[in-house]
Amino acid sequence: MAQCTRVSGSVGLITLQNPPVNALSAAVRQGIVDTVKRALSDPKVKSVVICGQDGIFCGGADIKEFGTKMSGPPLVPMIHAIEAASKPVVAAIEGGALGGGLELALGCHYRIAHSKARLGLPEVSLGLLPAAGGTQRLPRLIGVPAALDLITTGRHITAAEALQLGVVDQVTEHRTVDAAVKFALSVAGKPLDGRRISTYPCPRPSDLDALFEAAMQKVRQNARGAIAPVACVQAVRAAATLPYIQGMEREKELMATLFTSGQARALQYCFFAQRAVSKWSMPSGARWDTSKPRPVHKAAVIGLGTMGRGITVALAQAGLSVVAVETQEKQLMEAKQAVSAMLERGAKRRGVAPGPDKVSYSHNIQAVADVDLVIEAVFEDMDLKKKVFQQMSVICKPGTFLCTNTSALDVDHLASQTRNPELVVGMHFFAPAHVMKLLEVVHGSQSSPQTVATAMQLGKKMGKVSVAVGNCRGFVGNRMLKPYVEQAFFLLEEGATPELVDRALEEFGFPMGVFRMSDLSGLDVGWRVRRGDGLVEPGAASGQPARSRGGRRYSPLGDLLCEQGRFGQKTGRGWYQYDKPGSRIARSDPWLHSFLEEYRARHGLVARRIDHQEVLERCLYALINEGFRILEDGIATGPEDIDIIYVFGYGWPRHRGGPMFYAGMVGLAKVLERLEHYHQAHPDVPYLQPCSLLRRLVAGGSPPVHRWREVIKKFHSQL
Ligand code: NAI
């Protein structure tokens, strides 16, 4: 709704009312059309102010209306009518003017913003473009380069930056409506010809072609196959090269293409999935989702290696006091320096003064005695972790939550080492822990609802996307990764190269293919795990390790590389070669290619041509099939949880919605058929066998992803 009141005698004040963000729903649009008309025809009204109730101007289109039949007045003519008004219209921007909200403000003749307001056109992140004139008015107002930046990235800007760019006319520290009303009184009766942005000529830089070419190249590089940023560049180009009316036509055409694309659907799905997962109040019937978390003021981290340092930084940045414990004196000193430097850099980036140092260091585990929660991040070694949990259980005050950052080990086993297993939970962060947004909260079989809720809440406070998962080897993310990586190894045996596999996955949209990723994180990590599992044959170095374990196909390729000291970037050699250890630029390695040829020859394998489609189908469908098994086993509450884990923790391209959503887009019947085909060709790879949930969904007519829960409910949930 929108309400109009007359204030200060001659100002019509229109207030948008649609909590929580005054989104432009059909009712709000209708309200604006009616109230503007009334204000313009009222002779007592000399100027108009548009504001939003509850301290926010407008959060944009009502995303809930996407995909439904359009009702109410459309946005474009509504904004035109405001711009064409014969009386000055002033936007009073408090809180945020985002998407359609900013486009509405750009239709006004003046914009006054509160100093704390945020402005932006984030449509691109939903696979769309600002289609209510945003792509045509913004470049006319602030120039092509700045408009390109805002529209293609969707980034939000502060009021100060908006003033500097010329998006707003004035910034106020006081009540925005008061400042806007005062301003409206001062401009009443003044000519408006120079205030209608659509009539401005778009500034044309002399090197227009070069500028757009560079912009296009940049978005293509960053977009990883996403089409919306490309369409944004095309729309801004239309603003710079066509008259306004034709530019609007182009904006409309481009929007129509985006709107019906699968990418926009995938991105909107991700938007809702992220919100649903972080609210953790889905109708899952989960035992913990109604429990009240306990506040955590002081936390401890044990083990200050790669992960412990990042976790310490993330906790301190969330405002907690942190006790950081490390047994190795040298590691402790290095960690202290590294954590301080990371905190300083973080403060600088966020434009805040580095706060008082809230981190204290100790090499004595007794220092954790009075904390509310501990996160253990020592080596991935069950015996060591068991010992640490026994110690914590004795040292910590009663009620302290004990968390482990293990990537794959059994949380229940660790809980059984303590006096209060209900206080034990997994908090699986991703490297680098102060940067990566994902947190898997691992619900052990004895974790209490309050323990899980507290870990979820703490993750949220740390700015993470927390997803609750059940306890099994590798939880959700790493469990699904295993078949994906194994398929990549098998493809090498059958004739592919790391370059071919990586190219296929990178063209699909992953920032890095499986082999470049493996070089980055270190081949030795998986090797150690496989050795622990007794999978690595002692004679591997002799070059004749078997290609099966317990009747299942196994590729010893990774083990063979490790035995040669090829651990990836850290040693300067892995699946690729690097100029020096630690260098990040992967170059093709002729040694690796001859090594693969010799390996195939030794095992009597004949290399065949493998195309991108096979790489994608085998790697991705194997991973997806494991995702279905995870749902079947009740390890994840629903497909959204898995998708959010993959988008935020594993570089799955967001515009493809996550693996489970993607399976639906491809067609579940097709995924099933291809898995059957590959399982027949590779009967010694059990995880290629389509799982029963997938079969059931296909038999049930392949319902859309939001209806899978009805089928999943029949399985037993671990959550
Ligand atoms: P790391 O090897 O870099 O660090 C482990 C640290 O723990 C070392 O500084 C070591 O001195 C210290 N430590 C060992 N015993 C200790 C004890 N009794 N008390 C205090 N400190 C002790 O290992 P990283 O990579 O940080 O991994 C830690 C944990 O996080 C492992 O469980 C790992 O599986 C998990 N993890 C690792 C990820 C990664 O990408 N590196 C990602 C997610 C989880």
CSV table of C-alpha atoms in Angstrom, one decimal, residues 171-585:
chain,number,residue,atom,x,y,z
A,171,VAL,CA,23.0,13.3,2.1
A,172,THR,CA,21.6,14.1,5.5
A,173,GLU,CA,22.5,13.0,9.1
A,174,HIS,CA,19.0,13.9,10.3
A,175,ARG,CA,15.5,12.5,9.7
A,176,THR,CA,15.4,12.0,6.0
A,177,VAL,CA,11.8,12.8,5.6
A,178,ASP,CA,12.3,16.2,7.3
A,179,ALA,CA,15.2,17.0,5.1
A,180,ALA,CA,13.3,15.9,2.0
A,181,VAL,CA,10.2,17.9,3.0
A,182,LYS,CA,12.3,21.0,3.5
A,183,PHE,CA,14.0,20.4,0.2
A,184,ALA,CA,10.6,19.9,-1.5
A,185,LEU,CA,9.4,23.2,-0.2
A,186,SER,CA,12.5,24.9,-1.6
A,187,VAL,CA,12.1,23.5,-5.1
A,188,ALA,CA,8.3,23.9,-5.4
A,189,GLY,CA,7.4,25.8,-8.6
A,190,LYS,CA,10.9,25.5,-10.0
A,191,PRO,CA,11.2,24.3,-13.6
A,192,LEU,CA,11.7,20.5,-14.0
A,193,ASP,CA,13.1,20.2,-17.5
A,194,GLY,CA,16.6,19.7,-16.4
A,195,ARG,CA,15.6,17.1,-13.7
A,196,ARG,CA,14.1,14.3,-15.9
A,197,ILE,CA,16.9,11.8,-16.3
A,198,SER,CA,15.4,10.1,-19.3
A,199,THR,CA,15.8,13.3,-21.3
A,200,TYR,CA,19.5,13.6,-20.5
A,201,PRO,CA,21.9,12.7,-23.2
A,202,CYS,CA,24.0,9.7,-22.2
A,203,PRO,CA,27.7,10.8,-21.8
A,204,ARG,CA,29.6,9.1,-24.6
A,205,PRO,CA,33.2,8.5,-23.9
A,206,SER,CA,35.4,8.8,-27.0
A,207,ASP,CA,36.7,5.2,-26.7
A,208,LEU,CA,33.2,3.7,-26.5
A,209,ASP,CA,33.9,0.6,-28.4
A,210,ALA,CA,37.0,-0.2,-26.5
A,211,LEU,CA,35.3,0.5,-23.2
A,212,PHE,CA,32.4,-1.9,-23.9
A,213,GLU,CA,34.8,-4.5,-25.3
A,214,ALA,CA,36.8,-4.4,-22.1
A,215,ALA,CA,33.6,-4.5,-20.0
A,216,MET,CA,32.3,-7.5,-21.9
A,217,GLN,CA,35.6,-9.3,-21.5
A,218,LYS,CA,35.7,-8.6,-17.8
A,219,VAL,CA,32.1,-9.9,-17.1
A,220,ARG,CA,32.6,-12.9,-19.3
A,221,GLN,CA,35.7,-13.8,-17.3
A,222,ASN,CA,34.0,-13.3,-13.9
A,223,ALA,CA,30.6,-14.6,-14.9
A,224,ARG,CA,31.7,-18.2,-15.5
A,225,GLY,CA,28.9,-18.8,-18.0
A,226,ALA,CA,26.3,-16.6,-16.3
A,227,ILE,CA,24.3,-14.7,-18.9
A,228,ALA,CA,22.8,-11.8,-16.8
A,229,PRO,CA,26.0,-9.8,-16.5
A,230,VAL,CA,26.5,-10.0,-20.2
A,231,ALA,CA,22.9,-8.8,-20.8
A,232,CYS,CA,23.6,-5.9,-18.4
A,233,VAL,CA,26.5,-4.7,-20.5
A,234,GLN,CA,24.4,-5.0,-23.6
A,235,ALA,CA,21.6,-2.9,-22.0
A,236,VAL,CA,24.0,-0.2,-20.9
A,237,ARG,CA,25.5,-0.1,-24.4
A,238,ALA,CA,22.0,0.5,-25.7
A,239,ALA,CA,21.7,3.5,-23.3
A,240,ALA,CA,25.0,4.9,-24.7
A,241,THR,CA,24.2,4.3,-28.4
A,242,LEU,CA,20.4,4.6,-28.8
A,243,PRO,CA,17.7,7.2,-28.1
A,244,TYR,CA,16.0,6.6,-24.7
A,245,ILE,CA,12.8,5.0,-26.1
A,246,GLN,CA,14.8,2.5,-28.2
A,247,GLY,CA,17.1,1.8,-25.2
A,248,MET,CA,14.0,1.0,-23.1
A,249,GLU,CA,12.8,-1.4,-25.9
A,250,ARG,CA,16.2,-3.1,-25.8
A,251,GLU,CA,16.1,-3.3,-22.0
A,252,LYS,CA,12.7,-5.0,-22.2
A,253,GLU,CA,13.9,-7.5,-24.8
A,254,LEU,CA,17.0,-8.5,-22.9
A,255,MET,CA,14.9,-8.8,-19.7
A,256,ALA,CA,12.5,-11.1,-21.5
A,257,THR,CA,15.3,-13.4,-22.5
A,258,LEU,CA,16.7,-13.5,-19.0
A,259,PHE,CA,13.4,-13.9,-17.3
A,260,THR,CA,12.6,-17.1,-19.1
A,261,SER,CA,16.2,-18.5,-18.8
A,262,GLY,CA,16.9,-21.4,-16.5
A,263,GLN,CA,19.7,-19.3,-15.0
A,264,ALA,CA,17.2,-16.8,-13.5
A,265,ARG,CA,15.2,-19.6,-12.1
A,266,ALA,CA,18.3,-21.2,-10.6
A,267,LEU,CA,19.5,-17.9,-9.0
A,268,GLN,CA,16.1,-17.2,-7.6
A,269,TYR,CA,15.9,-20.7,-6.2
A,270,CYS,CA,19.3,-20.1,-4.5
A,271,PHE,CA,18.1,-16.9,-3.0
A,272,PHE,CA,15.1,-18.6,-1.4
A,273,ALA,CA,17.1,-21.8,-0.5
A,274,GLN,CA,19.7,-19.7,1.3
A,275,ARG,CA,17.1,-17.9,3.3
A,276,ALA,CA,15.2,-21.1,4.1
A,277,VAL,CA,18.3,-22.9,5.2
A,278,SER,CA,19.6,-20.1,7.5
A,279,LYS,CA,16.2,-19.7,9.1
A,280,TRP,CA,16.3,-23.4,9.9
A,281,SER,CA,12.6,-23.5,10.4
A,282,MET,CA,11.6,-25.6,7.4
A,283,PRO,CA,8.8,-28.1,8.0
A,284,SER,CA,11.5,-30.8,8.4
A,285,GLY,CA,10.3,-32.0,11.7
A,286,ALA,CA,13.9,-31.7,12.8
A,287,ARG,CA,14.3,-32.1,16.5
A,288,TRP,CA,16.5,-29.0,17.1
A,289,ASP,CA,14.9,-26.4,14.9
A,290,THR,CA,12.7,-24.9,17.6
A,291,SER,CA,15.3,-25.0,20.3
A,292,LYS,CA,16.7,-21.8,21.8
A,293,PRO,CA,20.4,-21.3,21.3
A,294,ARG,CA,22.5,-20.4,24.4
A,295,PRO,CA,24.6,-17.1,24.1
A,296,VAL,CA,28.3,-17.6,23.5
A,297,HIS,CA,30.5,-14.7,24.6
A,298,LYS,CA,33.9,-16.4,25.0
A,299,ALA,CA,35.2,-19.2,22.8
A,300,ALA,CA,38.4,-21.2,22.4
A,301,VAL,CA,40.1,-22.6,19.4
A,302,ILE,CA,42.5,-25.6,19.8
A,303,GLY,CA,45.2,-26.1,17.1
A,304,LEU,CA,46.3,-23.0,15.3
A,305,GLY,CA,47.2,-24.4,11.8
A,306,THR,CA,45.5,-23.3,8.6
A,307,MET,CA,42.0,-23.8,9.9
A,308,GLY,CA,42.4,-22.7,13.5
A,309,ARG,CA,43.9,-19.4,12.5
A,310,GLY,CA,41.0,-18.6,10.2
A,311,ILE,CA,38.4,-19.7,12.8
A,312,THR,CA,40.0,-17.5,15.4
A,313,VAL,CA,39.8,-14.5,13.1
A,314,ALA,CA,36.2,-15.2,12.2
A,315,LEU,CA,35.3,-15.5,15.9
A,316,ALA,CA,37.1,-12.3,16.9
A,317,GLN,CA,35.5,-10.4,14.0
A,318,ALA,CA,32.1,-11.6,15.3
A,319,GLY,CA,32.9,-9.8,18.5
A,320,LEU,CA,33.7,-12.8,20.7
A,321,SER,CA,36.7,-13.1,23.1
A,322,VAL,CA,38.8,-15.9,21.9
A,323,VAL,CA,41.3,-18.1,23.7
A,324,ALA,CA,43.7,-19.6,21.1
A,325,VAL,CA,45.6,-22.7,22.1
A,326,GLU,CA,48.5,-24.4,20.3
A,327,THR,CA,51.0,-26.8,21.7
A,328,GLN,CA,54.0,-26.1,19.3
A,329,GLU,CA,55.8,-22.9,20.5
A,330,LYS,CA,56.9,-22.0,17.0
A,331,GLN,CA,53.4,-22.5,15.5
A,332,LEU,CA,52.0,-20.4,18.4
A,333,MET,CA,54.3,-17.4,17.6
A,334,GLU,CA,53.6,-17.7,13.9
A,335,ALA,CA,49.8,-18.0,14.5
A,336,LYS,CA,49.8,-14.9,16.7
A,337,GLN,CA,51.4,-12.8,14.0
A,338,ALA,CA,49.2,-14.3,11.2
A,339,VAL,CA,46.0,-13.8,13.2
A,340,SER,CA,46.9,-10.2,14.1
A,341,ALA,CA,47.8,-9.4,10.4
A,342,MET,CA,44.5,-11.0,9.2
A,343,LEU,CA,42.5,-9.0,11.8
A,344,GLU,CA,44.2,-5.8,10.7
A,345,ARG,CA,43.7,-6.4,7.1
A,346,GLY,CA,40.0,-7.3,7.7
A,347,ALA,CA,39.5,-4.1,9.7
A,348,LYS,CA,41.0,-2.0,6.9
A,349,ARG,CA,38.9,-3.7,4.3
A,350,ARG,CA,35.7,-3.1,6.2
A,351,GLY,CA,36.8,0.5,6.9
A,352,VAL,CA,36.7,0.1,10.7
A,353,ALA,CA,39.4,0.7,13.3
A,354,PRO,CA,41.0,-2.5,14.5
A,355,GLY,CA,39.2,-3.3,17.7
A,356,PRO,CA,40.8,-4.0,21.1
A,357,ASP,CA,42.6,-7.3,20.8
A,358,LYS,CA,40.1,-9.9,21.9
A,359,VAL,CA,42.4,-12.9,21.3
A,360,SER,CA,44.6,-14.4,24.0
A,361,TYR,CA,47.1,-17.1,23.3
A,362,SER,CA,48.3,-20.1,25.3
A,363,HIS,CA,50.2,-23.3,24.8
A,364,ASN,CA,48.4,-24.8,27.7
A,365,ILE,CA,45.0,-26.4,27.2
A,366,GLN,CA,44.0,-25.4,30.8
A,367,ALA,CA,43.4,-21.9,29.3
A,368,VAL,CA,40.0,-23.2,27.9
A,369,ALA,CA,38.6,-23.7,31.4
A,370,ASP,CA,36.1,-20.8,31.5
A,371,VAL,CA,34.9,-20.5,27.9
A,372,ASP,CA,31.4,-21.1,26.7
A,373,LEU,CA,32.4,-23.1,23.5
A,374,VAL,CA,35.5,-24.7,22.1
A,375,ILE,CA,36.3,-25.5,18.5
A,376,GLU,CA,38.9,-28.2,18.1
A,377,ALA,CA,41.1,-27.9,14.9
A,378,VAL,CA,44.1,-30.1,15.5
A,379,PHE,CA,45.4,-32.6,12.9
A,380,GLU,CA,42.9,-34.9,11.3
A,381,ASP,CA,43.9,-37.8,13.5
A,382,MET,CA,41.3,-39.7,15.4
A,383,ASP,CA,43.6,-40.7,18.3
A,384,LEU,CA,44.8,-37.2,18.8
A,385,LYS,CA,41.3,-35.7,18.6
A,386,LYS,CA,40.0,-38.3,21.1
A,387,LYS,CA,42.7,-37.3,23.5
A,388,VAL,CA,41.8,-33.6,23.1
A,389,PHE,CA,38.1,-34.3,23.7
A,390,GLN,CA,38.9,-36.3,26.8
A,391,GLN,CA,41.0,-33.3,28.1
A,392,MET,CA,38.4,-30.7,27.2
A,393,SER,CA,35.7,-32.8,29.0
A,394,VAL,CA,37.7,-32.6,32.2
A,395,ILE,CA,39.0,-29.1,32.0
A,396,CYS,CA,36.0,-27.1,30.7
A,397,LYS,CA,33.4,-25.6,33.0
A,398,PRO,CA,30.1,-27.5,33.1
A,399,GLY,CA,27.9,-26.8,30.1
A,400,THR,CA,30.7,-25.8,27.6
A,401,PHE,CA,29.9,-26.8,24.1
A,402,LEU,CA,32.6,-28.9,22.5
A,403,CYS,CA,32.9,-28.6,18.7
A,404,THR,CA,35.1,-30.3,16.2
A,405,ASN,CA,36.2,-29.0,12.8
A,406,THR,CA,37.0,-32.4,11.5
A,407,SER,CA,36.4,-32.8,7.7
A,408,ALA,CA,35.2,-36.3,7.8
A,409,LEU,CA,35.7,-38.2,11.1
A,410,ASP,CA,33.0,-39.6,13.3
A,411,VAL,CA,31.5,-37.0,15.6
A,412,ASP,CA,29.8,-39.6,17.7
A,413,HIS,CA,33.1,-41.3,18.4
A,414,LEU,CA,34.5,-38.0,19.7
A,415,ALA,CA,31.4,-37.4,21.8
A,416,SER,CA,31.8,-40.8,23.4
A,417,GLN,CA,35.1,-39.6,24.9
A,418,THR,CA,33.3,-36.9,26.9
A,419,ARG,CA,31.2,-36.8,30.0
A,420,ASN,CA,28.4,-34.9,28.2
A,421,PRO,CA,28.1,-36.2,24.7
A,422,GLU,CA,25.0,-34.0,24.2
A,423,LEU,CA,27.2,-31.0,24.2
A,424,VAL,CA,29.3,-32.2,21.3
A,425,VAL,CA,28.7,-31.1,17.7
A,426,GLY,CA,30.7,-30.7,14.5
A,427,MET,CA,31.4,-27.2,13.2
A,428,HIS,CA,33.0,-27.9,9.8
A,429,PHE,CA,34.4,-24.7,8.4
A,430,PHE,CA,36.0,-24.4,4.9
A,431,ALA,CA,39.4,-23.0,4.1
A,432,PRO,CA,40.2,-20.1,4.4
A,433,ALA,CA,37.8,-20.1,7.4
A,434,HIS,CA,37.5,-16.4,7.8
A,435,VAL,CA,36.6,-16.0,4.1
A,436,MET,CA,34.5,-19.0,3.1
A,437,LYS,CA,30.8,-18.5,3.8
A,438,LEU,CA,29.9,-22.1,4.4
A,439,LEU,CA,29.6,-23.9,7.7
A,440,GLU,CA,28.3,-27.5,8.1
A,441,VAL,CA,27.0,-28.0,11.6
A,442,VAL,CA,27.2,-31.8,12.2
A,443,HIS,CA,24.4,-33.2,14.3
A,444,GLY,CA,25.8,-36.2,16.2
A,445,SER,CA,23.4,-38.8,17.3
A,446,GLN,CA,23.6,-37.5,20.9
A,447,SER,CA,23.9,-33.8,20.2
A,448,SER,CA,21.2,-31.9,22.1
A,449,PRO,CA,18.8,-29.7,20.2
A,450,GLN,CA,20.2,-26.7,22.1
A,451,THR,CA,23.8,-27.6,21.1
A,452,VAL,CA,22.9,-27.7,17.4
A,453,ALA,CA,20.9,-24.5,17.6
A,454,THR,CA,23.8,-22.8,19.4
A,455,ALA,CA,26.3,-23.9,16.8
A,456,MET,CA,23.9,-22.7,14.0
A,457,GLN,CA,23.4,-19.4,15.7
A,458,LEU,CA,27.2,-18.9,16.3
A,459,GLY,CA,27.8,-19.6,12.6
A,460,LYS,CA,25.2,-17.0,11.7
A,461,LYS,CA,26.9,-14.4,14.0
A,462,MET,CA,30.2,-15.2,12.2
A,463,GLY,CA,28.5,-14.3,8.9
A,464,LYS,CA,28.4,-17.9,7.7
A,465,VAL,CA,25.7,-19.7,5.9
A,466,SER,CA,25.1,-22.5,8.4
A,467,VAL,CA,23.6,-25.8,7.2
A,468,ALA,CA,22.8,-28.6,9.6
A,469,VAL,CA,23.8,-32.0,8.4
A,470,GLY,CA,23.9,-35.5,9.8
A,471,ASN,CA,26.9,-37.5,11.0
A,472,CYS,CA,28.5,-39.8,8.4
A,473,ARG,CA,31.9,-40.1,6.7
A,474,GLY,CA,32.5,-36.7,5.0
A,475,PHE,CA,29.1,-35.3,6.1
A,476,VAL,CA,27.4,-33.8,3.0
A,477,GLY,CA,30.0,-31.9,1.0
A,478,ASN,CA,33.0,-34.1,1.2
A,479,ARG,CA,30.9,-37.3,1.0
A,480,MET,CA,29.6,-36.1,-2.4
A,481,LEU,CA,33.0,-35.0,-3.5
A,482,LYS,CA,34.5,-38.5,-3.3
A,483,PRO,CA,32.7,-40.1,-6.3
A,484,TYR,CA,33.3,-36.9,-8.3
A,485,VAL,CA,37.0,-36.9,-7.8
A,486,GLU,CA,37.2,-40.7,-8.3
A,487,GLN,CA,35.4,-40.4,-11.7
A,488,ALA,CA,38.0,-37.8,-12.7
A,489,PHE,CA,40.8,-40.3,-11.9
A,490,PHE,CA,39.0,-43.0,-13.9
A,491,LEU,CA,38.7,-40.7,-16.8
A,492,LEU,CA,42.5,-40.2,-16.8
A,493,GLU,CA,43.0,-43.9,-16.9
A,494,GLU,CA,40.6,-44.2,-19.8
A,495,GLY,CA,42.3,-41.6,-22.0
A,496,ALA,CA,41.5,-38.1,-20.7
A,497,THR,CA,44.1,-35.5,-19.5
A,498,PRO,CA,43.8,-33.3,-16.4
A,499,GLU,CA,43.6,-30.3,-18.8
A,500,LEU,CA,40.6,-31.8,-20.6
A,501,VAL,CA,38.7,-32.7,-17.4
A,502,ASP,CA,39.4,-29.3,-15.9
A,503,ARG,CA,38.4,-27.4,-19.0
A,504,ALA,CA,35.0,-29.2,-19.1
A,505,LEU,CA,34.3,-28.5,-15.5
A,506,GLU,CA,35.5,-24.8,-15.7
A,507,GLU,CA,33.4,-24.3,-18.8
A,508,PHE,CA,30.5,-25.7,-16.8
A,509,GLY,CA,31.2,-22.9,-14.3
A,510,PHE,CA,33.4,-24.2,-11.5
A,511,PRO,CA,36.2,-21.7,-10.7
A,512,MET,CA,38.6,-24.6,-10.8
A,513,GLY,CA,38.5,-28.0,-12.3
A,514,VAL,CA,39.1,-31.0,-10.1
A,515,PHE,CA,42.8,-31.4,-10.8
A,516,ARG,CA,43.7,-27.7,-10.4
A,517,MET,CA,41.7,-27.8,-7.2
A,518,SER,CA,43.5,-30.9,-6.0
A,519,ASP,CA,46.9,-29.2,-6.7
A,520,LEU,CA,45.8,-26.2,-4.7
A,521,SER,CA,44.6,-28.1,-1.6
A,522,GLY,CA,47.4,-30.7,-1.7
A,523,LEU,CA,47.3,-34.2,-3.1
A,524,ASP,CA,48.8,-35.5,0.2
A,525,VAL,CA,45.6,-34.8,2.1
A,526,GLY,CA,43.6,-37.4,0.3
A,527,TRP,CA,46.6,-39.7,0.2
A,528,ARG,CA,46.9,-39.6,4.0
A,529,VAL,CA,43.2,-40.5,4.4
A,530,ARG,CA,43.5,-43.4,1.9
A,531,ARG,CA,46.5,-44.7,3.7
A,532,GLY,CA,44.6,-44.5,7.0
A,533,ASP,CA,41.8,-46.5,5.3
A,534,GLY,CA,44.4,-49.1,4.2
A,535,LEU,CA,43.7,-48.4,0.5
A,536,VAL,CA,47.2,-47.5,-0.5
A,537,GLU,CA,49.2,-50.6,-1.5
A,538,PRO,CA,52.7,-50.7,-0.1
A,539,GLY,CA,54.2,-51.6,-3.4
A,540,ALA,CA,52.7,-48.7,-5.2
A,541,ALA,CA,56.1,-47.2,-6.0
A,542,SER,CA,57.0,-50.3,-8.0
A,543,GLY,CA,54.4,-49.1,-10.5
A,544,GLN,CA,52.1,-52.1,-10.4
A,545,PRO,CA,49.5,-51.4,-7.8
A,546,ALA,CA,46.2,-53.1,-8.5
A,547,ARG,CA,43.2,-51.2,-9.9
A,548,SER,CA,40.7,-52.5,-7.5
A,549,ARG,CA,40.1,-52.8,-3.8
A,550,GLY,CA,37.6,-55.3,-2.3
A,551,GLY,CA,36.0,-55.9,-5.7
A,552,ARG,CA,35.5,-52.2,-6.4
A,553,ARG,CA,37.4,-50.2,-9.0
A,554,TYR,CA,40.2,-48.0,-7.5
A,555,SER,CA,42.6,-45.7,-9.2
A,556,PRO,CA,46.1,-45.5,-7.6
A,557,LEU,CA,47.1,-42.5,-9.8
A,558,GLY,CA,46.9,-40.0,-6.9
A,559,ASP,CA,49.0,-42.4,-4.7
A,560,LEU,CA,51.6,-42.8,-7.4
A,561,LEU,CA,52.0,-39.0,-7.7
A,562,CYS,CA,52.3,-38.6,-4.0
A,563,GLU,CA,55.0,-41.3,-3.8
A,564,GLN,CA,57.0,-39.1,-6.2
A,565,GLY,CA,56.6,-36.2,-3.9
A,566,ARG,CA,54.2,-34.5,-6.2
A,567,PHE,CA,51.8,-32.9,-3.7
A,568,GLY,CA,50.6,-30.0,-5.9
A,569,GLN,CA,51.3,-26.3,-5.7
A,570,LYS,CA,53.2,-26.7,-2.4
A,571,THR,CA,55.9,-28.8,-4.0
A,572,GLY,CA,55.7,-27.1,-7.4
A,573,ARG,CA,54.5,-30.4,-9.1
A,574,GLY,CA,51.2,-32.2,-9.0
A,575,TRP,CA,48.7,-32.8,-11.9
A,576,TYR,CA,50.4,-29.7,-13.4
A,577,GLN,CA,53.7,-28.1,-13.0
A,578,TYR,CA,54.4,-24.7,-11.3
A,579,ASP,CA,57.4,-22.3,-11.8
A,580,LYS,CA,58.3,-22.8,-8.1
A,581,PRO,CA,56.7,-24.3,-5.0
A,582,GLY,CA,53.8,-22.2,-3.9
A,583,SER,CA,53.3,-20.6,-7.4
A,584,ARG,CA,49.7,-20.6,-8.5
A,585,ILE,CA,50.0,-20.6,-12.3
